[in-house]
């Protein structure tokens, strides 16, 4: 029986033991402290054969650590609740977004103009001959006094003496249109 346990410990350290047998062996090692000591000895022997530096821990190392952990006080603090606040964007951030969008728009436009194919200018004077301008002759205009006179005669004929005598105080159209809005 002892020879069989020694063989299983050796196989366990060499990673040659299957999963179920390894679990059974670990449970047995946890129950018997002499098997723990034997496992540590076999591990030290294996490391020296492989030329690895091995510093064995004292047999009661894990038990001392467990005792120290058990002696520490337990703090029962209430769990902090996470309050998710909706992020508000202030007005200055909107201004910054608008500024960034404007700069991006201008950049895109300037890059597009740089990539346009070069064409001849719309107005080329090198190959064209331009004729001299001749003064434009306008048709004779009837005298303005006659037009105004005819208009005044028309208004008087229709009994609108207020308009012809200048007695009405006319207001600009914009002021009349905005009369009720003030």
Coordinates of C-alpha atoms in Angstrom, one line a residue:
X1 CA 0.0 0.0 0.0
X2 CA 2.8 2.5 0.9
X3 CA 4.7 1.5 -2.2
X4 CA 1.6 2.3 -4.3
X5 CA 1.2 5.7 -2.7
X6 CA 4.8 6.5 -3.3
X7 CA 4.4 5.6 -6.9
X8 CA 1.3 7.8 -7.3
X9 CA 3.0 10.8 -5.6
X10 CA 5.9 10.4 -8.1
X11 CA 3.5 10.1 -11.0
X12 CA 1.6 13.2 -9.7
X13 CA 4.8 15.3 -9.6
X14 CA 5.8 14.1 -13.1
X15 CA 2.2 15.0 -14.3
X16 CA 1.6 11.4 -15.4
X17 CA -1.4 10.8 -13.2
X18 CA -4.9 11.1 -14.7
X19 CA -7.4 13.6 -13.3
X20 CA -9.6 11.3 -11.2
X21 CA -6.6 9.6 -9.6
X22 CA -4.9 13.0 -8.9
X23 CA -8.1 14.2 -7.1
X24 CA -8.2 11.1 -4.9
X25 CA -4.5 11.4 -4.1
X26 CA -4.8 15.1 -3.2
X27 CA -7.7 14.4 -0.9
X28 CA -5.6 11.7 0.8
X29 CA -2.6 14.0 1.1
X30 CA -4.8 16.7 2.8
X31 CA -6.0 14.1 5.3
X32 CA -2.6 12.7 6.2
X33 CA 0.2 15.2 7.2
X34 CA 2.9 12.5 6.7
X35 CA 1.9 12.3 3.0
X36 CA 2.3 16.1 2.7
X37 CA 5.8 15.9 4.0
X38 CA 6.6 13.0 1.6
X39 CA 5.2 15.1 -1.3
X40 CA 7.5 18.0 -0.3
X41 CA 10.5 15.6 -0.1
X42 CA 9.7 14.1 -3.5
X43 CA 9.3 17.5 -5.0
X44 CA 12.7 18.6 -3.6
X45 CA 14.4 15.4 -5.0
X46 CA 12.8 16.0 -8.4
X47 CA 13.9 19.6 -8.6
X48 CA 17.5 18.7 -7.7
X49 CA 17.5 16.1 -10.5
X50 CA 16.3 18.7 -12.9
X51 CA 19.0 21.2 -11.6
X52 CA 16.4 23.7 -10.6
X53 CA 16.9 25.9 -7.6
X54 CA 14.5 24.7 -4.9
X55 CA 14.0 26.2 -1.5
X56 CA 11.7 24.0 0.5
X57 CA 9.1 25.7 2.7
X58 CA 8.8 24.6 6.3
X59 CA 6.1 22.0 6.9
X60 CA 4.0 24.3 9.0
X61 CA 4.3 27.3 6.6
X62 CA 0.8 27.0 5.2
X63 CA -0.8 26.3 8.5
X64 CA 0.8 29.4 10.0
X65 CA -0.5 31.5 7.1
X66 CA -4.0 30.1 7.5
X67 CA -3.9 30.9 11.3
X68 CA -2.8 34.5 10.6
X69 CA -5.6 34.9 8.1
X70 CA -8.2 33.6 10.6
X71 CA -7.0 36.0 13.3
X72 CA -7.4 39.1 11.1
X73 CA -10.6 41.1 11.9
X74 CA -13.5 40.9 9.4
X75 CA -14.8 44.2 8.3
X76 CA -18.5 44.2 7.3
X77 CA -18.9 47.4 5.4
X78 CA -22.0 48.1 3.4
X79 CA -21.7 47.6 -0.3
X80 CA -21.5 50.9 -2.2
X81 CA -24.4 51.4 -4.5
X82 CA -23.5 52.7 -7.9
X83 CA -25.6 55.6 -8.9
X84 CA -25.6 56.2 -12.6
X85 CA -26.0 59.8 -13.3
X86 CA -27.0 60.9 -16.8
X87 CA -24.3 62.9 -18.3
X88 CA -25.3 66.4 -19.1
X89 CA -23.5 68.3 -21.8
X90 CA -23.2 72.0 -20.9
X91 CA -23.7 74.8 -23.4
X92 CA -20.0 75.4 -23.8
X93 CA -19.6 71.8 -25.1
X94 CA -22.2 72.4 -27.7
X95 CA -20.2 75.5 -28.8
X96 CA -17.1 73.4 -29.0
X97 CA -18.9 70.8 -31.1
X98 CA -20.1 73.5 -33.4
X99 CA -16.6 75.0 -33.7
X100 CA -15.1 71.6 -34.4
X101 CA -17.8 70.8 -37.0
X102 CA -17.2 74.2 -38.7
X103 CA -13.4 73.6 -38.9
X104 CA -14.0 70.1 -40.2
X105 CA -16.3 71.4 -42.9
X106 CA -13.9 74.1 -44.0
X107 CA -11.1 71.5 -44.1
X108 CA -13.1 69.2 -46.2
X109 CA -14.0 72.0 -48.6
X110 CA -10.4 73.1 -48.9
X111 CA -9.1 69.6 -49.5
X112 CA -11.7 69.0 -52.2
X113 CA -10.7 72.2 -54.0
X114 CA -7.0 71.1 -53.9
X115 CA -8.0 67.8 -55.6
X116 CA -10.0 69.3 -58.5
X117 CA -8.3 68.8 -61.9
X118 CA -6.6 71.9 -63.2
X119 CA -8.6 73.5 -66.0
X120 CA -8.1 76.6 -68.0
X121 CA -9.5 79.7 -66.3
X122 CA -12.9 80.8 -67.4
X123 CA -11.8 84.1 -68.7
X124 CA -8.7 83.9 -71.0
X125 CA -7.5 87.1 -72.6
X126 CA -4.5 85.7 -74.3
X127 CA -6.1 84.2 -77.4
X128 CA -9.1 86.5 -77.7
X129 CA -9.4 89.9 -79.3
X130 CA -11.8 92.2 -77.7
X131 CA -13.6 94.8 -79.7
X132 CA -13.7 98.4 -78.4
X133 CA -16.9 99.4 -76.8
X134 CA -19.1 101.8 -78.6
X135 CA -21.3 104.1 -76.6
X136 CA -24.9 102.8 -76.3
X137 CA -27.5 105.1 -77.8
X138 CA -30.6 105.1 -75.7
X139 CA -34.0 106.0 -77.2
X140 CA -35.2 109.5 -76.5
X141 CA -37.0 109.8 -73.1
X142 CA -40.1 111.8 -72.8
X143 CA -39.6 114.7 -70.3
X144 CA -40.3 113.7 -66.7
X145 CA -42.4 116.7 -66.1
X146 CA -44.9 115.5 -68.6
X147 CA -45.2 112.1 -66.9
X148 CA -45.7 113.7 -63.5
X149 CA -48.2 116.2 -64.9
X150 CA -50.2 113.4 -66.5
X151 CA -50.2 111.5 -63.2
X152 CA -51.3 114.5 -61.2
X153 CA -54.1 115.1 -63.8
X154 CA -55.2 111.5 -63.4
X155 CA -55.4 111.8 -59.6
X156 CA -57.3 115.0 -59.7
X157 CA -59.8 113.6 -62.1
X158 CA -60.6 110.9 -59.6
X159 CA -61.0 113.3 -56.7
X160 CA -57.9 112.3 -54.8
X161 CA -56.8 115.8 -53.9
X162 CA -55.2 114.5 -50.6
X163 CA -52.6 112.6 -52.5
X164 CA -51.8 115.3 -55.1
X165 CA -51.5 118.1 -52.6
X166 CA -49.2 116.2 -50.3
X167 CA -51.5 116.5 -47.4
X168 CA -51.3 112.7 -46.6
X169 CA -48.4 111.8 -44.3
X170 CA -47.1 108.5 -45.9
X171 CA -45.3 106.0 -43.8
X172 CA -42.6 103.6 -45.1
X173 CA -44.0 100.2 -46.1
X174 CA -41.9 98.4 -43.5
X175 CA -43.3 100.5 -40.7
X176 CA -46.8 100.0 -41.8
X177 CA -46.3 96.2 -42.2
X178 CA -44.9 96.0 -38.6
X179 CA -47.6 98.2 -37.0
X180 CA -49.2 95.6 -34.8
X181 CA -46.1 93.7 -33.8
X182 CA -44.5 96.2 -31.4

